[in-house]
mmCIF file of C-alpha atoms in Angstrom:
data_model
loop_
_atom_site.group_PDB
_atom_site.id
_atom_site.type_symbol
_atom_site.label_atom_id
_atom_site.label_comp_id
_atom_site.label_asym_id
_atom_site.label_seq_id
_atom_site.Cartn_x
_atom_site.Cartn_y
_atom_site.Cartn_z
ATOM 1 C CA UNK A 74 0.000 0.000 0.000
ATOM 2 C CA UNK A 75 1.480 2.919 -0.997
ATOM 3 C CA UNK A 76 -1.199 5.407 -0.340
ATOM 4 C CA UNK A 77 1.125 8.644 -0.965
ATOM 5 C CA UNK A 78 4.098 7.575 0.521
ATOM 6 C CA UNK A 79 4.900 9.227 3.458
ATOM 7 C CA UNK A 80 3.443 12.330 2.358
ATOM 8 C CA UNK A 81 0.399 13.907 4.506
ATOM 9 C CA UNK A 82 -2.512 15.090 2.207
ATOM 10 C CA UNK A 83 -4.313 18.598 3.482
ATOM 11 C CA UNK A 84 -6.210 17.645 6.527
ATOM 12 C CA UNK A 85 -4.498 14.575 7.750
ATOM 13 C CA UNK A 86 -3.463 13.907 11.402
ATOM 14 C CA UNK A 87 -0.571 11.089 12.680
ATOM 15 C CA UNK A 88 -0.323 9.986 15.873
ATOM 16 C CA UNK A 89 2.184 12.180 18.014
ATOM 17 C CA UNK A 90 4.484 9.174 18.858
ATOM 18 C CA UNK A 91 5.783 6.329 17.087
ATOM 19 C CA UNK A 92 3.242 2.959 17.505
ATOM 20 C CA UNK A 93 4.025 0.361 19.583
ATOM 21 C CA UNK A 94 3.338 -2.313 18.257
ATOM 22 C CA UNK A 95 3.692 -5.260 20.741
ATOM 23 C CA UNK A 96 0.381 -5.915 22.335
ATOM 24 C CA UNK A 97 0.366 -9.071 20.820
ATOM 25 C CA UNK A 98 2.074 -11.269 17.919
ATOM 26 C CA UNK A 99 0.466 -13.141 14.552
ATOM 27 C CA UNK A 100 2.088 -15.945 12.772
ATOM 28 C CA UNK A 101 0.962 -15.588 8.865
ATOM 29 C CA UNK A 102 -0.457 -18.899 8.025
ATOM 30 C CA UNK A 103 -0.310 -18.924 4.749
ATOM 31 C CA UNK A 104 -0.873 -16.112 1.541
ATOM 32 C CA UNK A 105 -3.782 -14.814 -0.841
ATOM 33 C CA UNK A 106 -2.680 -14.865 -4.622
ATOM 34 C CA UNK A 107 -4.987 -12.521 -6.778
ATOM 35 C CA UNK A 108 -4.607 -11.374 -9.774
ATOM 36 C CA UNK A 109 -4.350 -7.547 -8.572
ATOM 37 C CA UNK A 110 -0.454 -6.814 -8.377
ATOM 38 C CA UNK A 111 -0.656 -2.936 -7.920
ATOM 39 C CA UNK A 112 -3.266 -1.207 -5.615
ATOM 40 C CA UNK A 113 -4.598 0.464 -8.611
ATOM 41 C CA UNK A 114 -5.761 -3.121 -10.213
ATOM 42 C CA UNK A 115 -7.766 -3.562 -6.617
ATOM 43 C CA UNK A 116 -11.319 -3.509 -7.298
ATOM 44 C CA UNK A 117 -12.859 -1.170 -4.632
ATOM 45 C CA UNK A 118 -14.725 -4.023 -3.010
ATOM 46 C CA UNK A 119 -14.551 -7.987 -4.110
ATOM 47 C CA UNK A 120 -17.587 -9.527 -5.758
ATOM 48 C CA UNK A 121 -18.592 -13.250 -5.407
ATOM 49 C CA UNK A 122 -18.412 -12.433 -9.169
ATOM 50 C CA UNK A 123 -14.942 -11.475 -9.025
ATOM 51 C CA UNK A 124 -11.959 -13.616 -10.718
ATOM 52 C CA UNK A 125 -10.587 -17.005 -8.829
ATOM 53 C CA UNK A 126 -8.413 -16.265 -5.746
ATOM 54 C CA UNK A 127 -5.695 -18.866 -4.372
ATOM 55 C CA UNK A 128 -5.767 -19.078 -0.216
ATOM 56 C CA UNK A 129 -2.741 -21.259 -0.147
ATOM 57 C CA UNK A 130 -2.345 -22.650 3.358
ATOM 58 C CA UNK A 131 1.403 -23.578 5.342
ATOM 59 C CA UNK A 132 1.363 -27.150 5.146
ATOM 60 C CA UNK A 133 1.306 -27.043 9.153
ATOM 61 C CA UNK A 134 -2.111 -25.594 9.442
ATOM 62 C CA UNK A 135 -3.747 -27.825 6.465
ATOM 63 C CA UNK A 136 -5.150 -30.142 9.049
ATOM 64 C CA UNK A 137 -7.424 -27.167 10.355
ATOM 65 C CA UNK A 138 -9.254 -26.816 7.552
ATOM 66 C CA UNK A 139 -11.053 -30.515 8.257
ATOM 67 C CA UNK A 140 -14.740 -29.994 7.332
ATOM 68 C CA UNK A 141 -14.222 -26.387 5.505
ATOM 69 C CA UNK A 142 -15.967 -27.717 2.416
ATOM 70 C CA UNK A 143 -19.485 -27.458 4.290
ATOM 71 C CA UNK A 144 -19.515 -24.068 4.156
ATOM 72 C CA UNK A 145 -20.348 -22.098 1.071
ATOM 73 C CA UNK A 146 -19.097 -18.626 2.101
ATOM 74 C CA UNK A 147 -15.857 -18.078 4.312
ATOM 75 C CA UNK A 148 -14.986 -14.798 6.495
ATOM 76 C CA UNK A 149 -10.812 -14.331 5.512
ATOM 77 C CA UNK A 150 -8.514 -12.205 7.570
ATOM 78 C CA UNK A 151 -5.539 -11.015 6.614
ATOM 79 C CA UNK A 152 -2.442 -8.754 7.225
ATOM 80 C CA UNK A 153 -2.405 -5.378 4.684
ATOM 81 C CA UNK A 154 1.434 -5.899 4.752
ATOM 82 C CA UNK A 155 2.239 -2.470 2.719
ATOM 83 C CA UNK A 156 -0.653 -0.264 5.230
ATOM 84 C CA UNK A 157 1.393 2.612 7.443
ATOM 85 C CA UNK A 158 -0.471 2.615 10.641
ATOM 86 C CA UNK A 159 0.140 6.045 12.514
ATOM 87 C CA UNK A 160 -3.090 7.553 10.283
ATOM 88 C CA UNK A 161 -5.387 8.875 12.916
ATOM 89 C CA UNK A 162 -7.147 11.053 10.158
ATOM 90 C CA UNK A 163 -7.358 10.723 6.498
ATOM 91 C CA UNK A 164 -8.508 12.065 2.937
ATOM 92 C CA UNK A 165 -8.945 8.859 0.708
ATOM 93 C CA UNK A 166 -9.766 10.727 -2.428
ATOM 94 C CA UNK A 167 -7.334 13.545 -1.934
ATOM 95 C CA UNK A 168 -10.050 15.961 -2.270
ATOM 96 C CA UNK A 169 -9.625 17.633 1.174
ATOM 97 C CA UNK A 170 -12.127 15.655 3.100
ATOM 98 C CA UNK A 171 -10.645 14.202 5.627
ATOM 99 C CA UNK A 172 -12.429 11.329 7.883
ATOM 100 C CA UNK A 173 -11.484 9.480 11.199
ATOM 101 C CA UNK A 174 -9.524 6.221 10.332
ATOM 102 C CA UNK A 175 -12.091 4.095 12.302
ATOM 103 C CA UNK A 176 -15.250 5.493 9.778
ATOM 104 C CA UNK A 177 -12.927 4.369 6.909
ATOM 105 C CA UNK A 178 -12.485 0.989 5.849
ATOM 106 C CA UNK A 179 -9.008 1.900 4.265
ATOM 107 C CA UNK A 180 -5.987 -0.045 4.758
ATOM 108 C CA UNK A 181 -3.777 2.352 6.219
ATOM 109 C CA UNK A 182 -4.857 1.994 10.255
ATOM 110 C CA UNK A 183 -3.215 1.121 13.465
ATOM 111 C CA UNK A 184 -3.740 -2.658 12.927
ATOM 112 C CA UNK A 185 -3.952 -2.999 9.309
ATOM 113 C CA UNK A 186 -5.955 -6.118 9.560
ATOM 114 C CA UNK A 187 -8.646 -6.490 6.456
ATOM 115 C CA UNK A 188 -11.348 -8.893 6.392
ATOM 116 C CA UNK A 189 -13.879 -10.212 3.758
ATOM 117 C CA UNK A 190 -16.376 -12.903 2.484
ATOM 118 C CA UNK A 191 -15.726 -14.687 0.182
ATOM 119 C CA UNK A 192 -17.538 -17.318 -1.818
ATOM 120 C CA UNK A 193 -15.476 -21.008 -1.748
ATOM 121 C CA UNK A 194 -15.443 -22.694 -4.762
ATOM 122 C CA UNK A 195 -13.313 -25.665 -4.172
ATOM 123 C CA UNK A 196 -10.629 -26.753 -2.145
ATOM 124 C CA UNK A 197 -7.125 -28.285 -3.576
ATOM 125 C CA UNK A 198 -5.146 -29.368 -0.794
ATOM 126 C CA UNK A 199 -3.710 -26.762 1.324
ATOM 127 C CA UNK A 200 -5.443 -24.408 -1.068
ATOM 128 C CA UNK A 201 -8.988 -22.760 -1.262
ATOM 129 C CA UNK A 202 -10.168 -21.461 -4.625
ATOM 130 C CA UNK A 203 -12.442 -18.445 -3.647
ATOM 131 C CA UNK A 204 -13.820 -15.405 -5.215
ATOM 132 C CA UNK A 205 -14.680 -12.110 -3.582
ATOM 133 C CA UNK A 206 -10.749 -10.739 -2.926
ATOM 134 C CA UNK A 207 -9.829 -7.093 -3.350
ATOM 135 C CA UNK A 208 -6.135 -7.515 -1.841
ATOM 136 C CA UNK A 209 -3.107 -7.408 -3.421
ATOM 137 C CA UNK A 210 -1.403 -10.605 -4.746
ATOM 138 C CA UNK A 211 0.727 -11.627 -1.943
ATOM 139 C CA UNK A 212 -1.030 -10.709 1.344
ATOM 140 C CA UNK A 213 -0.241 -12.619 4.133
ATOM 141 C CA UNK A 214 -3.081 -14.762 5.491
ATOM 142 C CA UNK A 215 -4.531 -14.473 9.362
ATOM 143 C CA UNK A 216 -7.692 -16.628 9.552
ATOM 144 C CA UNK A 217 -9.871 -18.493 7.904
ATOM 145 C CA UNK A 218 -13.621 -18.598 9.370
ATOM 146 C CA UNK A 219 -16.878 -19.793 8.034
ATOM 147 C CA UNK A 220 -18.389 -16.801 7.775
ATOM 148 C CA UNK A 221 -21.384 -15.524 10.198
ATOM 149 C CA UNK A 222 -24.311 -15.906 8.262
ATOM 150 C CA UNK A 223 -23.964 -18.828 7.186
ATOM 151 C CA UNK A 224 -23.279 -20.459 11.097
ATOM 152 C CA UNK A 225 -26.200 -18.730 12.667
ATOM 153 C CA UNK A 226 -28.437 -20.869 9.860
ATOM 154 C CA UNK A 227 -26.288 -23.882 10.451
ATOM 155 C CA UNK A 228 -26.760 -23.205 13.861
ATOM 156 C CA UNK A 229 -30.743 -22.857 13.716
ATOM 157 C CA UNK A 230 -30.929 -25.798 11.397
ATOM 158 C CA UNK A 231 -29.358 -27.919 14.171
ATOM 159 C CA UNK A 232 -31.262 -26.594 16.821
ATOM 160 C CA UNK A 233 -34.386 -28.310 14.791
ATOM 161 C CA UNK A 234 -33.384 -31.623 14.715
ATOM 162 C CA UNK B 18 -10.925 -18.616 27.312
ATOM 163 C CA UNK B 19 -10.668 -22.111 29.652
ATOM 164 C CA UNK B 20 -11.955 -24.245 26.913
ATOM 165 C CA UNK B 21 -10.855 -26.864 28.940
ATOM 166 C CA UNK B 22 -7.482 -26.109 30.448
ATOM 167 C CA UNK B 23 -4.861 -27.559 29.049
ATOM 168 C CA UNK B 24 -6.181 -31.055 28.733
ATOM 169 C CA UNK B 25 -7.421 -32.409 24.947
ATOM 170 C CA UNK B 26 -10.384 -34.175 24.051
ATOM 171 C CA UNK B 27 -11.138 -37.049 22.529
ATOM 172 C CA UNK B 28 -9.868 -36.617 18.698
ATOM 173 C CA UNK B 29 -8.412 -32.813 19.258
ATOM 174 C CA UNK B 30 -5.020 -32.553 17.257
ATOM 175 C CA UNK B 31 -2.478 -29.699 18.507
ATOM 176 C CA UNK B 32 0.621 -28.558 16.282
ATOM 177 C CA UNK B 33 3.943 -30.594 16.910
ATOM 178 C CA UNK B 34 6.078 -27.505 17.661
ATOM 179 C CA UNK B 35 5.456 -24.068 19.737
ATOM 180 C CA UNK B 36 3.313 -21.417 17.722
ATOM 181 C CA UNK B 37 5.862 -18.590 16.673
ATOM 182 C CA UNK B 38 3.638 -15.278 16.631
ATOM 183 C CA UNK B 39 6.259 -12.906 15.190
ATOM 184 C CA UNK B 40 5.336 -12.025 12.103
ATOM 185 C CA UNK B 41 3.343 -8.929 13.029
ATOM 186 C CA UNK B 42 2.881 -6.981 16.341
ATOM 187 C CA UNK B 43 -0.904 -5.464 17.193
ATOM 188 C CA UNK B 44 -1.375 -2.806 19.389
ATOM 189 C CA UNK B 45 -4.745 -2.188 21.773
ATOM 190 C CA UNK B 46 -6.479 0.229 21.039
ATOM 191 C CA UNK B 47 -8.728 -0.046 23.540
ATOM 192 C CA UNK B 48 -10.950 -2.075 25.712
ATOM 193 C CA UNK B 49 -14.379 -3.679 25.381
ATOM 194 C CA UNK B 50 -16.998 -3.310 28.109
ATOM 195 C CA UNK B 51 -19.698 -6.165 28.266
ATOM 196 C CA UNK B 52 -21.619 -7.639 30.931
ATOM 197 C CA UNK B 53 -20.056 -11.084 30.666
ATOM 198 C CA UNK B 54 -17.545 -12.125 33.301
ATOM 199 C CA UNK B 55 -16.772 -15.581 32.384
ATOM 200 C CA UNK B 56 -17.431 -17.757 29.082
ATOM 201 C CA UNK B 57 -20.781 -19.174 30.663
ATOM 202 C CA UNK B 58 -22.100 -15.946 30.703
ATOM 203 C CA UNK B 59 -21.250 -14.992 27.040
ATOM 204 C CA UNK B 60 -24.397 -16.239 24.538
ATOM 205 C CA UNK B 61 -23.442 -17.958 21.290
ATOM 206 C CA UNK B 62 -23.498 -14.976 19.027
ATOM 207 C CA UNK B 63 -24.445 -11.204 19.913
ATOM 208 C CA UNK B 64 -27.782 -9.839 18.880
ATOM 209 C CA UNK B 65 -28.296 -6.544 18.020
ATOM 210 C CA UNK B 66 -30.867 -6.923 20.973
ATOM 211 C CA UNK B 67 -28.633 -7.789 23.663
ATOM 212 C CA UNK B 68 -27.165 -5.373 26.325
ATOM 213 C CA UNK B 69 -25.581 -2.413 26.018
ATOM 214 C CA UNK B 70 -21.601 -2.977 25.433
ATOM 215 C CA UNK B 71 -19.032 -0.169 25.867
ATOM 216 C CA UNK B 72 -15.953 -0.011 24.017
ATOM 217 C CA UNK B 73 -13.460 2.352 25.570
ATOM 218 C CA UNK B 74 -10.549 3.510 22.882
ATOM 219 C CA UNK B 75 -7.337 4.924 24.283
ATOM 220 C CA UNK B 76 -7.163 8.764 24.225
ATOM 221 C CA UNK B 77 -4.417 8.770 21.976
ATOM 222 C CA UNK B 78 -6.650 6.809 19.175
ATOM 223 C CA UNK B 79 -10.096 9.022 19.742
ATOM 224 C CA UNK B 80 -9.632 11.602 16.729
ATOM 225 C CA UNK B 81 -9.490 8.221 14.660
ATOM 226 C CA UNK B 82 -13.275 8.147 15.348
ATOM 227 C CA UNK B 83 -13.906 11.110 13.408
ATOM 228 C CA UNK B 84 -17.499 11.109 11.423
ATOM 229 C CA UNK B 85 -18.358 7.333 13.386
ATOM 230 C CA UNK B 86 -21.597 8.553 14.198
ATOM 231 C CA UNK B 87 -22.692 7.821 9.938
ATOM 232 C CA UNK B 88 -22.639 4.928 10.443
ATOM 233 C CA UNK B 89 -25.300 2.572 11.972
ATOM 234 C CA UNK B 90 -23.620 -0.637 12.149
ATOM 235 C CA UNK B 91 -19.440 -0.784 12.721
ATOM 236 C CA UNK B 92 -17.140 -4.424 12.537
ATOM 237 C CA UNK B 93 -15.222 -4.851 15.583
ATOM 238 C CA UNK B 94 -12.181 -6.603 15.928
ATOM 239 C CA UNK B 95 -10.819 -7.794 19.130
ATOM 240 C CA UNK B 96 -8.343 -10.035 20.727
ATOM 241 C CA UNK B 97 -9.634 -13.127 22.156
ATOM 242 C CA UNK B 98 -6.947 -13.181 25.140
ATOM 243 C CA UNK B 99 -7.408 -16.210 26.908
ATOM 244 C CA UNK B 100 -7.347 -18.621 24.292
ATOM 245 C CA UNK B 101 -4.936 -21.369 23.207
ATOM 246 C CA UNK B 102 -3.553 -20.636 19.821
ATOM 247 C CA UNK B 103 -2.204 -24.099 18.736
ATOM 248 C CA UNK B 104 -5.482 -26.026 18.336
ATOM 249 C CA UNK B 105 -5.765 -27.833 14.614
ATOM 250 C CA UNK B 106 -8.763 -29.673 15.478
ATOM 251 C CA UNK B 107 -11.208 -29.352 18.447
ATOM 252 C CA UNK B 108 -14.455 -30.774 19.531
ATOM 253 C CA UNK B 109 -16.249 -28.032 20.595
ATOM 254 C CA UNK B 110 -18.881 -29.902 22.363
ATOM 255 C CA UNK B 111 -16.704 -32.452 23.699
ATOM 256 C CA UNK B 112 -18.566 -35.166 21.733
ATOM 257 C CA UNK B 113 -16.473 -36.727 20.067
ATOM 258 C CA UNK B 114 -17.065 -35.118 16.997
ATOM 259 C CA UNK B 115 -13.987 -33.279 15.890
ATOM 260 C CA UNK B 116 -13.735 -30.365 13.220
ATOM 261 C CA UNK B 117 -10.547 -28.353 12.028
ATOM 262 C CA UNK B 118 -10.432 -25.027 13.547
ATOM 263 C CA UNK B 119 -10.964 -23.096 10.363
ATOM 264 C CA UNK B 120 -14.392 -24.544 9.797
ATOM 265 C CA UNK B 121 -15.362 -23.120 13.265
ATOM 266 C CA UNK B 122 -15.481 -19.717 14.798
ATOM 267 C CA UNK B 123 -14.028 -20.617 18.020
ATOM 268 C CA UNK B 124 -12.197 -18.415 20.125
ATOM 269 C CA UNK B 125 -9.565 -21.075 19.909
ATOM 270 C CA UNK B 126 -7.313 -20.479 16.789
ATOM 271 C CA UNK B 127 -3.650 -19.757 15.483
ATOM 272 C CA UNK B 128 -4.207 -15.887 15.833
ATOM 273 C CA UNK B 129 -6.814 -15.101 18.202
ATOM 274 C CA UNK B 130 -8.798 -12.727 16.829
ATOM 275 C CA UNK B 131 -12.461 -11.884 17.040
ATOM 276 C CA UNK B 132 -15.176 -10.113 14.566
ATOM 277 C CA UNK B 133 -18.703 -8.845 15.591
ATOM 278 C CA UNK B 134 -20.953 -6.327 13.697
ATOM 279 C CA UNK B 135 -22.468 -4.372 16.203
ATOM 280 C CA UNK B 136 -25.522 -1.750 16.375
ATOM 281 C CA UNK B 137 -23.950 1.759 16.896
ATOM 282 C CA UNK B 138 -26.365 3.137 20.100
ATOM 283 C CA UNK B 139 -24.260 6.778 20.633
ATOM 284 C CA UNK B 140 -20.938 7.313 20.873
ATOM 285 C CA UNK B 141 -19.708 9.347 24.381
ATOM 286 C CA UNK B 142 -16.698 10.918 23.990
ATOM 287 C CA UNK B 143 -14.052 8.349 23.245
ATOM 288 C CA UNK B 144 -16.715 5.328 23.727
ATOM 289 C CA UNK B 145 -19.208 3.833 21.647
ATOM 290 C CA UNK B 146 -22.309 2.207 22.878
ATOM 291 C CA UNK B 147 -23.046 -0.745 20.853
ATOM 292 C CA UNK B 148 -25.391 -3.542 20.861
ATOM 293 C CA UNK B 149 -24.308 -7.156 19.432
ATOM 294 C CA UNK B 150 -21.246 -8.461 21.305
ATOM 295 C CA UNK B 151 -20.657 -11.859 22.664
ATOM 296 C CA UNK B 152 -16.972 -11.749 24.054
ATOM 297 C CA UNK B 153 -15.799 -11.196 27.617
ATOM 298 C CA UNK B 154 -15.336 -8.029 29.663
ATOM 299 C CA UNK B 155 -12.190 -6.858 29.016
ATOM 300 C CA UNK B 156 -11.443 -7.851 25.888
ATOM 301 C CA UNK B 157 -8.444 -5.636 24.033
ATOM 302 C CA UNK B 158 -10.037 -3.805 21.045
ATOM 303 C CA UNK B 159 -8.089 -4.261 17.472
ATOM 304 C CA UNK B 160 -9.905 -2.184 15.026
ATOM 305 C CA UNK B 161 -13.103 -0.283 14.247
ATOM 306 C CA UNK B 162 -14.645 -0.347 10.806
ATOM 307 C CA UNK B 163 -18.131 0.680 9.147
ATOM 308 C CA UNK B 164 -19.836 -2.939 8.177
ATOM 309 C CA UNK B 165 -19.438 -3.846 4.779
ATOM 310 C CA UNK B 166 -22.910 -3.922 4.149
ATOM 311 C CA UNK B 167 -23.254 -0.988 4.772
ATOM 312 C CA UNK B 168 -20.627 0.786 3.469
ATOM 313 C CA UNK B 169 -21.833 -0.846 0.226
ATOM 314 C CA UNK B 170 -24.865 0.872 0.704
ATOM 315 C CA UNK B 171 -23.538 4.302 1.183
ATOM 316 C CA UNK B 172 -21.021 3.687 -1.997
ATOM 317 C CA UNK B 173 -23.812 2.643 -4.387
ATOM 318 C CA UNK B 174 -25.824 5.822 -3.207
ATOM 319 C CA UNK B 175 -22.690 7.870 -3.479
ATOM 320 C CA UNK B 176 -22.693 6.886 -7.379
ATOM 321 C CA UNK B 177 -26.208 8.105 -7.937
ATOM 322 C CA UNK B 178 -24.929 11.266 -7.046
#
């Protein structure tokens, strides 16, 4: 994510000291592969309509995703590896209005963790072929969840057995 | 999280070597506020219904929150503290019947991290009131976000501009 560098746009506000960063640590447990290499190829949102996206799995977390093929739609979370994080304000369009990082869904924020649904289409392996991905090629995988929607039916279905 | 201690059940399967969580660091940004002490107390999934929920952001982080009020529904992401991170498979009901950890949105996962969309009530100073949560009282707060939905919403109006 390169935003604008390290350049402020008109409006925009940093935090006053450097971020610590060490609440808390993530192990990446695997990467996306899309076929959006720059930022500017990112769609603005993914669409279940959207080209095939790779979730390719570390072969030491394969065994977690026993079971994943009963779920149709799948909540991903990954790590915006490129996002600067001291943002605190911030003018996506560069047209001088500037918004609170926390009513933005941009990248660039103090834990530049993104999330989406995604539609699974098949599973190979360690992999899951999905569609819905807006991320760059590359991105460094956090989770894998079936996503909410989905459960709470699951969850109701069971409930009437 | 207890789960249940250290001890596995019947079918669980761990990793073979300690988790390394190094690859990023998170920082908390806050706090959340709920009503449930221990995991008995938490129900299954939050309702926009269900209690009142604070959640308190560090000073430093409160002119992130900028323009919040827009928005009627926000994604929260939290830390799920007290759970065990090296779970592959679990059996959530201690049945018997075991599932990988992916195809279940138990606390219990490589990196800990929870997501709820919540109800925005009113926002008081540097809290928000929301409605919808399920985790434990004093849970560290990761991120903020408007829901997708939406923010989907608000785009597509945006266009008909």
């Amino acid at each position: 994510m390169t935003h604008h560098g390290d350049a402020l746009r008109p409006g925009e506000t940093v935090l006053d000291r450097p971020l610590a960063a060490d609440d808390a640590g993530l192990v990446f447990i695997g990467v996306l592969r899309t076929p959006f290499q720059i930022r500017d190829d990112c769609p603005r949102q993914g669409s279940f309509d959207g080209p095939e996206c790779r979730v390719e799995l570390r072969p030491e977390f394969a065994p977690a995703l026993q079971g994943i093929e009963r779920h149709s739609h799948l909540e991903l979370l990954y790590w915006l590896h490129r996002a600067r994080r001291d943002l605190l304000s911030q003018s996506p369009k560069a047209d001088g209005e500037v918004r609170g990082t926390f009513s933005l869904r941009s990248p660039l924020r103090p834990n530049p963790i993104g999330t989406s649904v995604v539609k699974l289409e098949r599973r190979e392996g360690n992999t899951l072929i999905v569609r819905g991905l807006d991320c760059l090629d590359g991105t460094p995988l956090l989770d894998v969840k079936p996503d909410r929607c989905g459960y709470t039916v699951q969850a109701r279905a069971k409930g009437l057995d």
